[in-house]
Amino acid sequence: MQLLSKNSYTLYRTMTLRCACYIIETVERCVLVDTSMRFEKDLVAKSIDTTKKKKIDAIFLTHSHTDHVANAQCFSDVYHCKTYISEKGIANMKKGCCAMPKGTTLFSKLISKVGPKIPFYQFTRFQACPAVQPLNDEIVRLFLGESSELIETPGHTNDSVSILFDHNVAIVGDAMVNNFENLYPPFADDEKAIIASWHALLETQCKMFFPAHGNMVHREKLLSAYKKAARV
């Protein structure tokens, strides 16, 4: 689904339900941000086919949780492209595993506790990506142009990053959600860091924030949530 088209780029959202992935298409390149769960692989591929280029040149991962990285190696093989993640996430990608995230609500705390004990729910395991490369500002600008940048937005995980482009748009992974009018993620390994990451995002010029769960967040809504959470 096409979301935006301006200033020599087009932004698409994949037709996935578990995890919203994004495709950023510029004049020269096409980048897939996150890859969702294995069972949604075909939906991601169909979304790539809706772009003008019908292929991807690189995969950027916002963090190393299974619902974001499960198809990374598969798409890397199919499209003959490299996969990138922050330096802190490389070890998880090479091992093909991640830690179960900590819950921030009563329900999510229960999921964190019982999830690893459910035989068919292997959230902490995914196909390893041994050739994964470090994602940094240089790589982001190489594929998305000089108006793009990478910032660390830890809290949900210690390896979480957000990808900014066109001085206006940010793809934020699980740094926030937009479900039931609540932006605070139901899972976070460091809750204080979430608030600090929101502050870092508000320090940018971005007006639109695209999370992996829920709809786009306007700057005004994030600012209101930040003030409430930080009590400022």
Short mmCIF file of C-alpha atoms in Angstrom, two decimals:
data_model
loop_
_atom_site.label_atom_id
_atom_site.label_comp_id
_atom_site.label_asym_id
_atom_site.label_seq_id
_atom_site.Cartn_x
_atom_site.Cartn_y
_atom_site.Cartn_z
CA MET A 1 0.00 0.00 0.00
CA GLN A 2 1.45 3.34 -1.05
CA LEU A 3 1.56 5.85 1.80
CA LEU A 4 3.55 8.81 0.49
CA SER A 5 5.06 9.96 -2.77
CA LYS A 6 7.09 13.18 -2.82
CA ASN A 7 10.54 14.64 -3.22
CA SER A 8 11.85 11.75 -5.35
CA TYR A 9 10.80 8.97 -3.00
CA THR A 10 7.78 6.73 -2.48
CA LEU A 11 6.91 5.04 0.80
CA TYR A 12 4.94 1.79 0.88
CA ARG A 13 3.57 -0.26 3.76
CA THR A 14 3.51 -4.02 3.32
CA MET A 15 0.24 -5.96 3.40
CA THR A 16 1.21 -7.75 6.61
CA LEU A 17 -0.79 -8.04 9.84
CA ARG A 18 1.72 -9.21 12.45
CA CYS A 19 4.33 -6.56 11.75
CA ALA A 20 4.12 -3.58 9.43
CA CYS A 21 7.18 -3.46 7.19
CA TYR A 22 7.99 -0.53 4.93
CA ILE A 23 9.49 -0.11 1.48
CA ILE A 24 11.29 3.12 0.64
CA GLU A 25 11.75 3.62 -3.09
CA THR A 26 13.97 6.40 -4.41
CA VAL A 27 14.96 7.20 -7.97
CA GLU A 28 17.93 4.83 -7.76
CA ARG A 29 17.27 2.40 -4.87
CA CYS A 30 14.61 0.39 -3.10
CA VAL A 31 14.98 -0.57 0.58
CA LEU A 32 12.86 -2.95 2.65
CA VAL A 33 12.64 -1.99 6.33
CA ASP A 34 11.91 -5.10 8.47
CA THR A 35 10.61 -8.42 7.14
CA SER A 36 7.83 -9.69 9.50
CA MET A 37 7.24 -13.32 10.55
CA ARG A 38 7.90 -16.34 8.33
CA PHE A 39 4.18 -16.98 7.74
CA GLU A 40 3.85 -13.50 6.18
CA LYS A 41 6.71 -13.93 3.71
CA ASP A 42 4.42 -14.12 0.69
CA LEU A 43 2.57 -10.96 1.71
CA VAL A 44 5.85 -9.05 1.94
CA ALA A 45 6.88 -10.37 -1.49
CA LYS A 46 3.55 -9.30 -3.00
CA SER A 47 4.04 -5.84 -1.53
CA ILE A 48 7.48 -5.60 -3.12
CA ASP A 49 5.87 -6.50 -6.46
CA THR A 50 3.63 -3.42 -6.19
CA THR A 51 6.63 -1.07 -6.34
CA LYS A 52 7.94 0.35 -9.60
CA LYS A 53 11.22 -1.54 -9.31
CA LYS A 54 9.60 -4.81 -8.11
CA LYS A 55 12.80 -5.66 -6.26
CA ILE A 56 14.82 -4.49 -3.29
CA ASP A 57 18.45 -3.39 -3.10
CA ALA A 58 18.91 -3.70 0.66
CA ILE A 59 17.19 -4.79 3.86
CA PHE A 60 17.31 -2.54 6.93
CA LEU A 61 16.23 -4.00 10.28
CA THR A 62 15.02 -1.80 13.14
CA HIS A 63 15.94 -4.45 15.76
CA SER A 64 16.52 -8.17 16.11
CA HIS A 65 13.12 -9.48 17.23
CA THR A 66 11.69 -12.41 15.30
CA ASP A 67 8.62 -10.55 14.03
CA HIS A 68 10.94 -8.07 12.32
CA VAL A 69 13.77 -10.27 11.04
CA ALA A 70 12.36 -13.75 10.32
CA ASN A 71 12.45 -13.35 6.52
CA ALA A 72 15.70 -11.39 6.27
CA GLN A 73 17.90 -14.24 5.05
CA CYS A 74 15.22 -15.47 2.66
CA PHE A 75 14.77 -12.08 0.97
CA SER A 76 18.51 -11.51 0.97
CA ASP A 77 18.86 -14.72 -1.06
CA VAL A 78 15.91 -14.01 -3.37
CA TYR A 79 16.89 -10.44 -4.24
CA HIS A 80 20.67 -10.90 -3.95
CA CYS A 81 20.95 -8.00 -1.54
CA LYS A 82 22.63 -7.36 1.80
CA THR A 83 20.92 -7.19 5.19
CA TYR A 84 21.85 -4.48 7.69
CA ILE A 85 21.17 -4.08 11.41
CA SER A 86 22.71 -1.97 14.17
CA GLU A 87 26.01 -3.19 15.56
CA LYS A 88 24.28 -4.30 18.78
CA GLY A 89 21.94 -6.62 16.86
CA ILE A 90 24.52 -8.42 14.73
CA ALA A 91 25.24 -11.21 17.23
CA ASN A 92 21.54 -12.14 17.46
CA MET A 93 21.20 -12.21 13.67
CA LYS A 94 24.21 -14.47 13.25
CA LYS A 95 22.95 -16.87 15.95
CA GLY A 96 19.33 -16.79 14.77
CA CYS A 97 17.89 -16.03 18.21
CA CYS A 98 16.78 -13.18 20.44
CA ALA A 99 15.66 -12.75 24.03
CA MET A 100 11.99 -12.71 24.96
CA PRO A 101 11.12 -9.05 25.57
CA LYS A 102 9.95 -7.80 28.95
CA GLY A 103 6.28 -6.87 29.32
CA THR A 104 5.17 -3.40 30.43
CA THR A 105 1.53 -4.32 31.24
CA LEU A 106 -0.03 -7.14 33.25
CA PHE A 107 -0.99 -8.98 30.06
CA SER A 108 2.33 -8.51 28.28
CA LYS A 109 4.22 -9.52 31.42
CA LEU A 110 2.24 -12.78 31.37
CA ILE A 111 3.12 -13.30 27.69
CA SER A 112 6.80 -12.71 28.47
CA LYS A 113 6.65 -15.33 31.20
CA VAL A 114 4.70 -18.10 29.44
CA GLY A 115 5.73 -17.44 25.83
CA PRO A 116 8.99 -19.44 25.90
CA LYS A 117 7.12 -22.40 27.41
CA ILE A 118 4.63 -22.72 24.53
CA PRO A 119 5.96 -25.51 22.23
CA PHE A 120 4.66 -24.10 18.93
CA TYR A 121 5.43 -20.45 19.73
CA GLN A 122 9.13 -20.06 19.06
CA PHE A 123 9.39 -16.28 19.16
CA THR A 124 13.03 -16.33 20.18
CA ARG A 125 14.18 -18.40 17.17
CA PHE A 126 14.52 -17.43 13.50
CA GLN A 127 16.62 -18.24 10.45
CA ALA A 128 20.16 -17.01 11.06
CA CYS A 129 21.62 -14.35 8.80
CA PRO A 130 25.39 -14.97 8.96
CA ALA A 131 26.39 -12.30 6.43
CA VAL A 132 24.50 -9.46 8.11
CA GLN A 133 26.28 -6.09 7.98
CA PRO A 134 26.29 -3.14 10.44
CA LEU A 135 23.71 -0.44 9.75
CA ASN A 136 25.02 3.09 10.19
CA ASP A 137 24.58 6.62 8.87
CA GLU A 138 26.88 5.98 5.92
CA ILE A 139 24.85 2.99 4.73
CA VAL A 140 21.53 4.78 5.22
CA ARG A 141 22.69 7.76 3.18
CA LEU A 142 24.15 5.50 0.50
CA PHE A 143 20.75 3.92 -0.14
CA LEU A 144 18.36 6.74 0.80
CA GLY A 145 20.27 9.92 0.06
CA GLU A 146 21.75 12.80 2.02
CA SER A 147 18.43 13.81 3.58
CA SER A 148 18.33 10.53 5.54
CA GLU A 149 19.92 9.49 8.82
CA LEU A 150 19.95 6.76 11.43
CA ILE A 151 19.39 7.37 15.13
CA GLU A 152 19.51 4.95 18.04
CA THR A 153 16.14 4.61 19.77
CA PRO A 154 16.67 1.96 22.48
CA GLY A 155 14.16 0.93 25.09
CA HIS A 156 12.10 -1.73 23.39
CA THR A 157 15.47 -3.43 22.83
CA ASN A 158 19.02 -2.18 23.23
CA ASP A 159 19.61 -2.56 19.48
CA SER A 160 16.57 -0.55 18.31
CA VAL A 161 17.09 2.15 15.70
CA SER A 162 14.91 4.51 13.68
CA ILE A 163 15.41 5.44 10.05
CA LEU A 164 14.75 9.07 9.10
CA PHE A 165 14.48 10.44 5.58
CA ASP A 166 13.35 13.57 3.75
CA HIS A 167 13.86 15.50 7.03
CA ASN A 168 10.23 14.73 7.76
CA VAL A 169 9.55 11.00 8.06
CA ALA A 170 10.76 8.37 10.55
CA ILE A 171 10.29 4.62 10.52
CA VAL A 172 10.56 3.73 14.19
CA GLY A 173 10.04 -0.02 14.54
CA ASP A 174 8.76 -0.71 18.06
CA ALA A 175 9.99 2.52 19.64
CA MET A 176 6.26 3.28 19.85
CA VAL A 177 2.96 1.68 18.90
CA ASN A 178 -0.34 3.27 17.90
CA ASN A 179 -2.96 0.92 19.24
CA PHE A 180 -6.04 2.03 21.14
CA GLU A 181 -4.67 5.58 21.43
CA ASN A 182 -1.71 4.36 23.47
CA LEU A 183 1.81 4.95 22.14
CA TYR A 184 3.71 3.17 24.89
CA PRO A 185 4.93 -0.25 23.66
CA PRO A 186 3.57 -3.30 25.51
CA PHE A 187 7.09 -4.75 25.58
CA ALA A 188 10.26 -2.88 26.55
CA ASP A 189 13.52 -4.05 28.08
CA ASP A 190 14.28 -0.56 29.41
CA GLU A 191 11.19 1.57 30.05
CA LYS A 192 13.11 4.74 30.90
CA ALA A 193 14.99 4.49 27.62
CA ILE A 194 11.68 4.54 25.72
CA ILE A 195 10.97 8.05 26.98
CA ALA A 196 14.52 9.16 26.14
CA SER A 197 14.09 7.77 22.62
CA TRP A 198 10.84 9.68 22.18
CA HIS A 199 12.69 12.82 23.20
CA ALA A 200 15.42 12.07 20.64
CA LEU A 201 12.80 11.63 17.90
CA LEU A 202 11.13 14.90 18.88
CA GLU A 203 14.51 16.62 18.64
CA THR A 204 14.46 15.88 14.91
CA GLN A 205 12.36 17.74 12.33
CA CYS A 206 10.17 14.72 11.67
CA LYS A 207 6.41 15.23 11.60
CA MET A 208 5.38 11.66 10.76
CA PHE A 209 6.41 8.53 12.66
CA PHE A 210 5.60 5.11 11.23
CA PRO A 211 5.59 2.28 13.81
CA ALA A 212 5.53 -1.46 13.15
CA HIS A 213 2.24 -1.83 15.02
CA GLY A 214 -0.60 0.59 14.39
CA ASN A 215 -1.03 3.61 12.16
CA MET A 216 1.21 6.60 11.58
CA VAL A 217 1.79 8.88 14.57
CA HIS A 218 1.71 12.65 14.06
CA ARG A 219 4.31 14.75 15.83
CA GLU A 220 1.68 16.45 17.99
CA LYS A 221 0.45 13.10 19.30
CA LEU A 222 3.96 11.93 20.14
CA LEU A 223 4.71 15.22 21.89
CA SER A 224 1.56 14.88 23.99
CA ALA A 225 2.41 11.29 24.93
CA TYR A 226 5.99 12.27 25.76
CA LYS A 227 4.90 15.11 28.06
CA LYS A 228 2.51 12.80 29.87
CA ALA A 229 5.03 9.97 30.25
CA ALA A 230 7.92 12.27 31.21
CA ARG A 231 5.67 14.47 33.34
CA VAL A 232 6.92 17.70 31.80
#
